[in-house]
Amino acid sequence: MSETLGSDVRMLERPNWVYLLREFDALYRYGSAGGSPSIRSHRKRVRDRLSAAMAKNPVILPRSREDKPVVAHFARALDLGERGAMQGMARALREVRDDLTWEYGYEKLSKALAQRYAYCEVLGPQGPVHCETLILGFVLFAPNTTYPQHSHSEIEESYISISGAWSENNEAVFAPGSLILNRSGHEHRITTGDREPCLLAYAWTGPEERLAKPDMKLTSTRKRAT
């Protein structure tokens, strides 16, 4: 069961959060950049900011557990992750599953997408592990989901597949372990396979004021790519 945390609780007092963040560090430290200077630079920014945050033994923010309809697919996504190359991350995430706050991040969301998508921040301005210079988290999609065209102003974002197949802008199919980098302002749309859920880890870097208030908005229909 999830427990109420006081503002004086620190990360090192909750080892499961430490182990989860170490899995993020391993992904961004030892994974391949595929020869891309941009991805190599992004990976370094993420791990440098993560290392600095962990060295401070940050506060664990008292956030209540919150589920969304798509969380019904979470157990299956973790099962798939534990069978493959991302098993360390999947197992570490399972250990904190009762303390996750799943949310949408948008003021307006269609009823269909609200049934098929949600994300949880694990390190960042909203916590539970507090950090003002980096956001780490997970996004979960039901099978056969299209996450509409969107972009993030002044925020650089990467996704790493934990389980499930997916594509971005219908250009390729990405398997567990794949990393995709979206630069600030880059329009992207995510589509998942029709049989299994998809679980992605993500990292955001950018100015502190933007990370504190991302102002997430979906691209209007008339602007979406065809």
PDB file of C-alpha atoms in Angstrom:
ATOM      1  CA  MET A   1       0.000   0.000   0.000  1.00  0.00           C
ATOM      2  CA  SER A   2       1.077   3.587  -0.657  1.00  0.00           C
ATOM      3  CA  GLU A   3       2.022   5.590   2.418  1.00  0.00           C
ATOM      4  CA  THR A   4       1.759   9.289   3.195  1.00  0.00           C
ATOM      5  CA  LEU A   5       5.152  10.972   3.064  1.00  0.00           C
ATOM      6  CA  GLY A   6       6.199  14.046   4.983  1.00  0.00           C
ATOM      7  CA  SER A   7       8.190  16.874   3.410  1.00  0.00           C
ATOM      8  CA  ASP A   8      11.301  15.848   5.367  1.00  0.00           C
ATOM      9  CA  VAL A   9      11.544  12.404   3.756  1.00  0.00           C
ATOM     10  CA  ARG A  10      14.605  12.101   1.513  1.00  0.00           C
ATOM     11  CA  MET A  11      15.324   9.865  -1.474  1.00  0.00           C
ATOM     12  CA  LEU A  12      17.858   7.665   0.317  1.00  0.00           C
ATOM     13  CA  GLU A  13      15.164   6.719   2.824  1.00  0.00           C
ATOM     14  CA  ARG A  14      13.152   5.160  -0.032  1.00  0.00           C
ATOM     15  CA  PRO A  15      15.565   2.725  -1.741  1.00  0.00           C
ATOM     16  CA  ASN A  16      13.056   1.687  -4.418  1.00  0.00           C
ATOM     17  CA  TRP A  17      13.197   5.218  -5.855  1.00  0.00           C
ATOM     18  CA  VAL A  18      17.008   5.082  -5.795  1.00  0.00           C
ATOM     19  CA  TYR A  19      17.045   1.809  -7.728  1.00  0.00           C
ATOM     20  CA  LEU A  20      14.566   3.144 -10.295  1.00  0.00           C
ATOM     21  CA  LEU A  21      16.653   6.263 -10.907  1.00  0.00           C
ATOM     22  CA  ARG A  22      19.787   4.148 -11.232  1.00  0.00           C
ATOM     23  CA  GLU A  23      18.042   2.288 -14.040  1.00  0.00           C
ATOM     24  CA  PHE A  24      17.464   5.630 -15.788  1.00  0.00           C
ATOM     25  CA  ASP A  25      21.137   6.456 -15.300  1.00  0.00           C
ATOM     26  CA  ALA A  26      22.134   3.138 -16.871  1.00  0.00           C
ATOM     27  CA  LEU A  27      19.874   3.748 -19.888  1.00  0.00           C
ATOM     28  CA  TYR A  28      21.408   7.144 -20.586  1.00  0.00           C
ATOM     29  CA  ARG A  29      24.963   6.140 -19.690  1.00  0.00           C
ATOM     30  CA  TYR A  30      25.419   2.808 -21.457  1.00  0.00           C
ATOM     31  CA  GLY A  31      22.862   2.805 -24.276  1.00  0.00           C
ATOM     32  CA  SER A  32      23.961   3.527 -27.820  1.00  0.00           C
ATOM     33  CA  ALA A  33      23.649   6.968 -29.413  1.00  0.00           C
ATOM     34  CA  GLY A  34      23.620   5.298 -32.830  1.00  0.00           C
ATOM     35  CA  GLY A  35      26.376   7.619 -34.023  1.00  0.00           C
ATOM     36  CA  SER A  36      24.188  10.719 -33.540  1.00  0.00           C
ATOM     37  CA  PRO A  37      25.965  13.735 -31.980  1.00  0.00           C
ATOM     38  CA  SER A  38      22.582  15.204 -30.976  1.00  0.00           C
ATOM     39  CA  ILE A  39      21.534  12.058 -29.132  1.00  0.00           C
ATOM     40  CA  ARG A  40      24.970  11.739 -27.536  1.00  0.00           C
ATOM     41  CA  SER A  41      24.747  15.320 -26.230  1.00  0.00           C
ATOM     42  CA  HIS A  42      21.202  14.795 -24.967  1.00  0.00           C
ATOM     43  CA  ARG A  43      22.144  11.622 -23.144  1.00  0.00           C
ATOM     44  CA  LYS A  44      24.997  13.448 -21.409  1.00  0.00           C
ATOM     45  CA  ARG A  45      22.709  16.300 -20.341  1.00  0.00           C
ATOM     46  CA  VAL A  46      20.218  13.839 -18.866  1.00  0.00           C
ATOM     47  CA  ARG A  47      22.751  11.792 -16.916  1.00  0.00           C
ATOM     48  CA  ASP A  48      24.664  14.873 -15.697  1.00  0.00           C
ATOM     49  CA  ARG A  49      21.469  16.463 -14.365  1.00  0.00           C
ATOM     50  CA  LEU A  50      20.314  13.172 -12.883  1.00  0.00           C
ATOM     51  CA  SER A  51      23.656  12.611 -11.143  1.00  0.00           C
ATOM     52  CA  ALA A  52      23.594  16.136  -9.714  1.00  0.00           C
ATOM     53  CA  ALA A  53      20.025  15.668  -8.488  1.00  0.00           C
ATOM     54  CA  MET A  54      20.726  12.325  -6.825  1.00  0.00           C
ATOM     55  CA  ALA A  55      23.853  13.692  -5.149  1.00  0.00           C
ATOM     56  CA  LYS A  56      21.636  16.175  -3.275  1.00  0.00           C
ATOM     57  CA  ASN A  57      19.512  13.355  -1.803  1.00  0.00           C
ATOM     58  CA  PRO A  58      16.346  15.246  -2.821  1.00  0.00           C
ATOM     59  CA  VAL A  59      13.066  15.503  -0.973  1.00  0.00           C
ATOM     60  CA  ILE A  60      10.315  12.989  -1.691  1.00  0.00           C
ATOM     61  CA  LEU A  61       7.170  15.049  -2.292  1.00  0.00           C
ATOM     62  CA  PRO A  62       3.912  13.811  -0.732  1.00  0.00           C
ATOM     63  CA  ARG A  63       1.813  12.955  -3.788  1.00  0.00           C
ATOM     64  CA  SER A  64      -1.224  10.719  -3.614  1.00  0.00           C
ATOM     65  CA  ARG A  65      -1.633   7.685  -5.807  1.00  0.00           C
ATOM     66  CA  GLU A  66      -3.894   8.304  -8.783  1.00  0.00           C
ATOM     67  CA  ASP A  67      -4.943   5.917 -11.540  1.00  0.00           C
ATOM     68  CA  LYS A  68      -6.432   6.471 -14.982  1.00  0.00           C
ATOM     69  CA  PRO A  69      -8.360   3.961 -17.141  1.00  0.00           C
ATOM     70  CA  VAL A  70      -5.248   2.989 -19.149  1.00  0.00           C
ATOM     71  CA  VAL A  71      -3.592   1.690 -15.955  1.00  0.00           C
ATOM     72  CA  ALA A  72      -5.643  -1.469 -16.507  1.00  0.00           C
ATOM     73  CA  HIS A  73      -2.930  -2.285 -19.105  1.00  0.00           C
ATOM     74  CA  PHE A  74       0.005  -1.514 -16.785  1.00  0.00           C
ATOM     75  CA  ALA A  75       0.513  -5.032 -15.418  1.00  0.00           C
ATOM     76  CA  ARG A  76       0.680  -6.440 -18.940  1.00  0.00           C
ATOM     77  CA  ALA A  77       3.160  -3.754 -20.011  1.00  0.00           C
ATOM     78  CA  LEU A  78       5.409  -4.608 -17.049  1.00  0.00           C
ATOM     79  CA  ASP A  79       5.158  -8.334 -17.788  1.00  0.00           C
ATOM     80  CA  LEU A  80       6.302  -7.719 -21.368  1.00  0.00           C
ATOM     81  CA  GLY A  81       9.134  -5.485 -20.174  1.00  0.00           C
ATOM     82  CA  GLU A  82      10.397  -8.088 -17.718  1.00  0.00           C
ATOM     83  CA  ARG A  83      10.750 -10.632 -20.522  1.00  0.00           C
ATOM     84  CA  GLY A  84      13.068  -8.548 -22.687  1.00  0.00           C
ATOM     85  CA  ALA A  85      16.073  -6.246 -22.788  1.00  0.00           C
ATOM     86  CA  MET A  86      14.469  -3.700 -20.453  1.00  0.00           C
ATOM     87  CA  GLN A  87      13.769  -6.110 -17.624  1.00  0.00           C
ATOM     88  CA  GLY A  88      15.802  -4.154 -15.042  1.00  0.00           C
ATOM     89  CA  MET A  89      13.758  -1.010 -15.572  1.00  0.00           C
ATOM     90  CA  ALA A  90      10.465  -2.914 -15.662  1.00  0.00           C
ATOM     91  CA  ARG A  91      11.235  -4.687 -12.388  1.00  0.00           C
ATOM     92  CA  ALA A  92      12.326  -1.475 -10.665  1.00  0.00           C
ATOM     93  CA  LEU A  93       9.167   0.270 -11.838  1.00  0.00           C
ATOM     94  CA  ARG A  94       7.004  -2.565 -10.523  1.00  0.00           C
ATOM     95  CA  GLU A  95       8.391  -1.954  -7.024  1.00  0.00           C
ATOM     96  CA  VAL A  96       7.023   1.619  -6.945  1.00  0.00           C
ATOM     97  CA  ARG A  97       3.761   0.943  -8.804  1.00  0.00           C
ATOM     98  CA  ASP A  98       1.636   1.670  -5.724  1.00  0.00           C
ATOM     99  CA  ASP A  99       3.124   5.172  -5.371  1.00  0.00           C
ATOM    100  CA  LEU A 100       2.611   6.470  -8.911  1.00  0.00           C
ATOM    101  CA  THR A 101       0.431   9.452  -9.776  1.00  0.00           C
ATOM    102  CA  TRP A 102      -0.961   8.905 -13.277  1.00  0.00           C
ATOM    103  CA  GLU A 103      -2.200  12.037 -15.031  1.00  0.00           C
ATOM    104  CA  TYR A 104      -3.015  13.556 -18.431  1.00  0.00           C
ATOM    105  CA  GLY A 105      -1.210  16.906 -18.445  1.00  0.00           C
ATOM    106  CA  TYR A 106      -3.772  18.576 -20.709  1.00  0.00           C
ATOM    107  CA  GLU A 107      -6.663  20.863 -19.828  1.00  0.00           C
ATOM    108  CA  LYS A 108      -8.693  19.391 -22.696  1.00  0.00           C
ATOM    109  CA  LEU A 109      -8.520  15.762 -23.771  1.00  0.00           C
ATOM    110  CA  SER A 110     -10.896  13.702 -25.884  1.00  0.00           C
ATOM    111  CA  LYS A 111     -12.871  10.984 -24.101  1.00  0.00           C
ATOM    112  CA  ALA A 112     -11.280   8.382 -26.369  1.00  0.00           C
ATOM    113  CA  LEU A 113      -7.696   9.422 -25.566  1.00  0.00           C
ATOM    114  CA  ALA A 114      -8.518   9.715 -21.847  1.00  0.00           C
ATOM    115  CA  GLN A 115      -9.241   5.975 -21.906  1.00  0.00           C
ATOM    116  CA  ARG A 116      -6.011   5.070 -23.684  1.00  0.00           C
ATOM    117  CA  TYR A 117      -3.208   7.270 -22.355  1.00  0.00           C
ATOM    118  CA  ALA A 118      -1.637   8.603 -19.148  1.00  0.00           C
ATOM    119  CA  TYR A 119       1.789   9.500 -17.821  1.00  0.00           C
ATOM    120  CA  CYS A 120       3.501   9.559 -14.440  1.00  0.00           C
ATOM    121  CA  GLU A 121       6.375  11.821 -13.430  1.00  0.00           C
ATOM    122  CA  VAL A 122       8.903  10.129 -11.147  1.00  0.00           C
ATOM    123  CA  LEU A 123      11.543  12.882 -10.921  1.00  0.00           C
ATOM    124  CA  GLY A 124      10.912  16.557 -11.565  1.00  0.00           C
ATOM    125  CA  PRO A 125       9.299  19.717 -10.209  1.00  0.00           C
ATOM    126  CA  GLN A 126       6.135  17.749  -9.368  1.00  0.00           C
ATOM    127  CA  GLY A 127       8.024  14.785  -7.921  1.00  0.00           C
ATOM    128  CA  PRO A 128       7.700  12.457  -6.196  1.00  0.00           C
ATOM    129  CA  VAL A 129      11.528  12.785  -6.317  1.00  0.00           C
ATOM    130  CA  HIS A 130      11.966  16.553  -6.473  1.00  0.00           C
ATOM    131  CA  CYS A 131      14.206  18.080  -9.144  1.00  0.00           C
ATOM    132  CA  GLU A 132      13.964  21.447 -10.924  1.00  0.00           C
ATOM    133  CA  THR A 133      16.418  20.809 -13.787  1.00  0.00           C
ATOM    134  CA  LEU A 134      15.188  17.509 -15.235  1.00  0.00           C
ATOM    135  CA  ILE A 135      11.955  15.546 -15.639  1.00  0.00           C
ATOM    136  CA  LEU A 136      11.899  11.746 -15.834  1.00  0.00           C
ATOM    137  CA  GLY A 137       8.797   9.618 -16.085  1.00  0.00           C
ATOM    138  CA  PHE A 138       6.775   7.042 -17.974  1.00  0.00           C
ATOM    139  CA  VAL A 139       3.934   7.209 -20.464  1.00  0.00           C
ATOM    140  CA  LEU A 140       1.543   4.295 -20.955  1.00  0.00           C
ATOM    141  CA  PHE A 141      -0.590   3.642 -24.036  1.00  0.00           C
ATOM    142  CA  ALA A 142      -3.289   1.048 -24.619  1.00  0.00           C
ATOM    143  CA  PRO A 143      -3.050  -1.120 -27.745  1.00  0.00           C
ATOM    144  CA  ASN A 144      -4.063   0.522 -31.017  1.00  0.00           C
ATOM    145  CA  THR A 145      -3.669   4.090 -29.748  1.00  0.00           C
ATOM    146  CA  THR A 146      -2.809   7.238 -31.682  1.00  0.00           C
ATOM    147  CA  TYR A 147      -1.375  10.002 -29.508  1.00  0.00           C
ATOM    148  CA  PRO A 148      -2.085  13.151 -31.534  1.00  0.00           C
ATOM    149  CA  GLN A 149       0.390  15.546 -33.073  1.00  0.00           C
ATOM    150  CA  HIS A 150       2.070  17.744 -30.483  1.00  0.00           C
ATOM    151  CA  SER A 151       5.330  19.516 -29.636  1.00  0.00           C
ATOM    152  CA  HIS A 152       7.074  20.984 -26.598  1.00  0.00           C
ATOM    153  CA  SER A 153       8.332  24.575 -26.724  1.00  0.00           C
ATOM    154  CA  GLU A 154      11.856  24.988 -25.276  1.00  0.00           C
ATOM    155  CA  ILE A 155      11.854  21.369 -24.078  1.00  0.00           C
ATOM    156  CA  GLU A 156      14.020  18.605 -25.515  1.00  0.00           C
ATOM    157  CA  GLU A 157      12.437  15.196 -25.062  1.00  0.00           C
ATOM    158  CA  SER A 158      13.550  11.609 -25.479  1.00  0.00           C
ATOM    159  CA  TYR A 159      11.572   8.378 -25.312  1.00  0.00           C
ATOM    160  CA  ILE A 160      13.054   4.964 -24.573  1.00  0.00           C
ATOM    161  CA  SER A 161      10.870   1.913 -25.190  1.00  0.00           C
ATOM    162  CA  ILE A 162      10.332  -0.334 -22.161  1.00  0.00           C
ATOM    163  CA  SER A 163       7.744  -2.638 -23.731  1.00  0.00           C
ATOM    164  CA  GLY A 164       5.495  -2.779 -26.762  1.00  0.00           C
ATOM    165  CA  ALA A 165       5.951  -1.698 -30.380  1.00  0.00           C
ATOM    166  CA  TRP A 166       5.299   1.873 -31.507  1.00  0.00           C
ATOM    167  CA  SER A 167       6.021   4.352 -34.262  1.00  0.00           C
ATOM    168  CA  GLU A 168       6.589   8.104 -34.388  1.00  0.00           C
ATOM    169  CA  ASN A 169       5.097  10.037 -37.301  1.00  0.00           C
ATOM    170  CA  ASN A 170       4.489   6.666 -39.006  1.00  0.00           C
ATOM    171  CA  GLU A 171       8.131   6.565 -40.088  1.00  0.00           C
ATOM    172  CA  ALA A 172       9.423   3.370 -38.429  1.00  0.00           C
ATOM    173  CA  VAL A 173       8.606   0.710 -35.830  1.00  0.00           C
ATOM    174  CA  PHE A 174      10.576   0.933 -32.591  1.00  0.00           C
ATOM    175  CA  ALA A 175      11.235  -2.009 -30.275  1.00  0.00           C
ATOM    176  CA  PRO A 176      12.164  -2.074 -26.553  1.00  0.00           C
ATOM    177  CA  GLY A 177      15.484  -0.331 -25.930  1.00  0.00           C
ATOM    178  CA  SER A 178      15.062   2.153 -28.791  1.00  0.00           C
ATOM    179  CA  LEU A 179      15.652   5.850 -28.048  1.00  0.00           C
ATOM    180  CA  ILE A 180      13.944   8.636 -29.999  1.00  0.00           C
ATOM    181  CA  LEU A 181      14.948  12.288 -29.570  1.00  0.00           C
ATOM    182  CA  ASN A 182      12.543  15.172 -30.228  1.00  0.00           C
ATOM    183  CA  ARG A 183      14.123  18.615 -30.274  1.00  0.00           C
ATOM    184  CA  SER A 184      12.288  21.703 -29.041  1.00  0.00           C
ATOM    185  CA  GLY A 185       9.274  22.478 -31.222  1.00  0.00           C
ATOM    186  CA  HIS A 186       9.459  19.221 -33.206  1.00  0.00           C
ATOM    187  CA  GLU A 187       5.966  18.002 -34.143  1.00  0.00           C
ATOM    188  CA  HIS A 188       5.461  14.320 -33.429  1.00  0.00           C
ATOM    189  CA  ARG A 189       2.661  11.772 -33.254  1.00  0.00           C
ATOM    190  CA  ILE A 190       2.835   8.341 -31.612  1.00  0.00           C
ATOM    191  CA  THR A 191       1.015   5.215 -32.773  1.00  0.00           C
ATOM    192  CA  THR A 192       1.069   1.895 -30.913  1.00  0.00           C
ATOM    193  CA  GLY A 193       0.622  -1.693 -32.042  1.00  0.00           C
ATOM    194  CA  ASP A 194      -2.840  -3.241 -32.129  1.00  0.00           C
ATOM    195  CA  ARG A 195      -2.266  -6.191 -29.767  1.00  0.00           C
ATOM    196  CA  GLU A 196      -0.174  -5.041 -26.798  1.00  0.00           C
ATOM    197  CA  PRO A 197       0.157  -1.928 -24.612  1.00  0.00           C
ATOM    198  CA  CYS A 198       3.202   0.292 -24.967  1.00  0.00           C
ATOM    199  CA  LEU A 199       5.265   1.679 -22.079  1.00  0.00           C
ATOM    200  CA  LEU A 200       7.861   4.378 -22.704  1.00  0.00           C
ATOM    201  CA  ALA A 201      10.313   6.046 -20.351  1.00  0.00           C
ATOM    202  CA  TYR A 202      10.884   9.714 -21.092  1.00  0.00           C
ATOM    203  CA  ALA A 203      13.294  12.509 -20.175  1.00  0.00           C
ATOM    204  CA  TRP A 204      12.763  16.249 -20.544  1.00  0.00           C
ATOM    205  CA  THR A 205      15.497  18.877 -20.406  1.00  0.00           C
ATOM    206  CA  GLY A 206      15.033  22.620 -20.752  1.00  0.00           C
ATOM    207  CA  PRO A 207      14.854  25.881 -18.807  1.00  0.00           C
ATOM    208  CA  GLU A 208      13.669  25.454 -15.228  1.00  0.00           C
ATOM    209  CA  GLU A 209      10.689  27.762 -15.746  1.00  0.00           C
ATOM    210  CA  ARG A 210       9.484  25.625 -18.675  1.00  0.00           C
ATOM    211  CA  LEU A 211       9.943  22.347 -16.801  1.00  0.00           C
ATOM    212  CA  ALA A 212       7.958  23.781 -13.898  1.00  0.00           C
ATOM    213  CA  LYS A 213       5.062  24.676 -16.210  1.00  0.00           C
ATOM    214  CA  PRO A 214       5.243  22.807 -19.542  1.00  0.00           C
ATOM    215  CA  ASP A 215       1.813  24.042 -20.773  1.00  0.00           C
ATOM    216  CA  MET A 216       1.197  20.869 -22.766  1.00  0.00           C
ATOM    217  CA  LYS A 217      -1.080  21.391 -25.766  1.00  0.00           C
ATOM    218  CA  LEU A 218      -2.103  19.151 -28.634  1.00  0.00           C
ATOM    219  CA  THR A 219      -1.641  20.612 -32.114  1.00  0.00           C
ATOM    220  CA  SER A 220      -4.894  21.855 -33.596  1.00  0.00           C
ATOM    221  CA  THR A 221      -6.450  19.638 -36.259  1.00  0.00           C
ATOM    222  CA  ARG A 222      -5.838  22.120 -39.080  1.00  0.00           C
ATOM    223  CA  LYS A 223      -2.095  22.111 -38.342  1.00  0.00           C
ATOM    224  CA  ARG A 224      -1.547  18.373 -38.074  1.00  0.00           C
ATOM    225  CA  ALA A 225       0.732  16.673 -40.551  1.00  0.00           C
ATOM    226  CA  THR A 226      -0.890  14.372 -43.085  1.00  0.00           C
TER     227      THR A 226
END
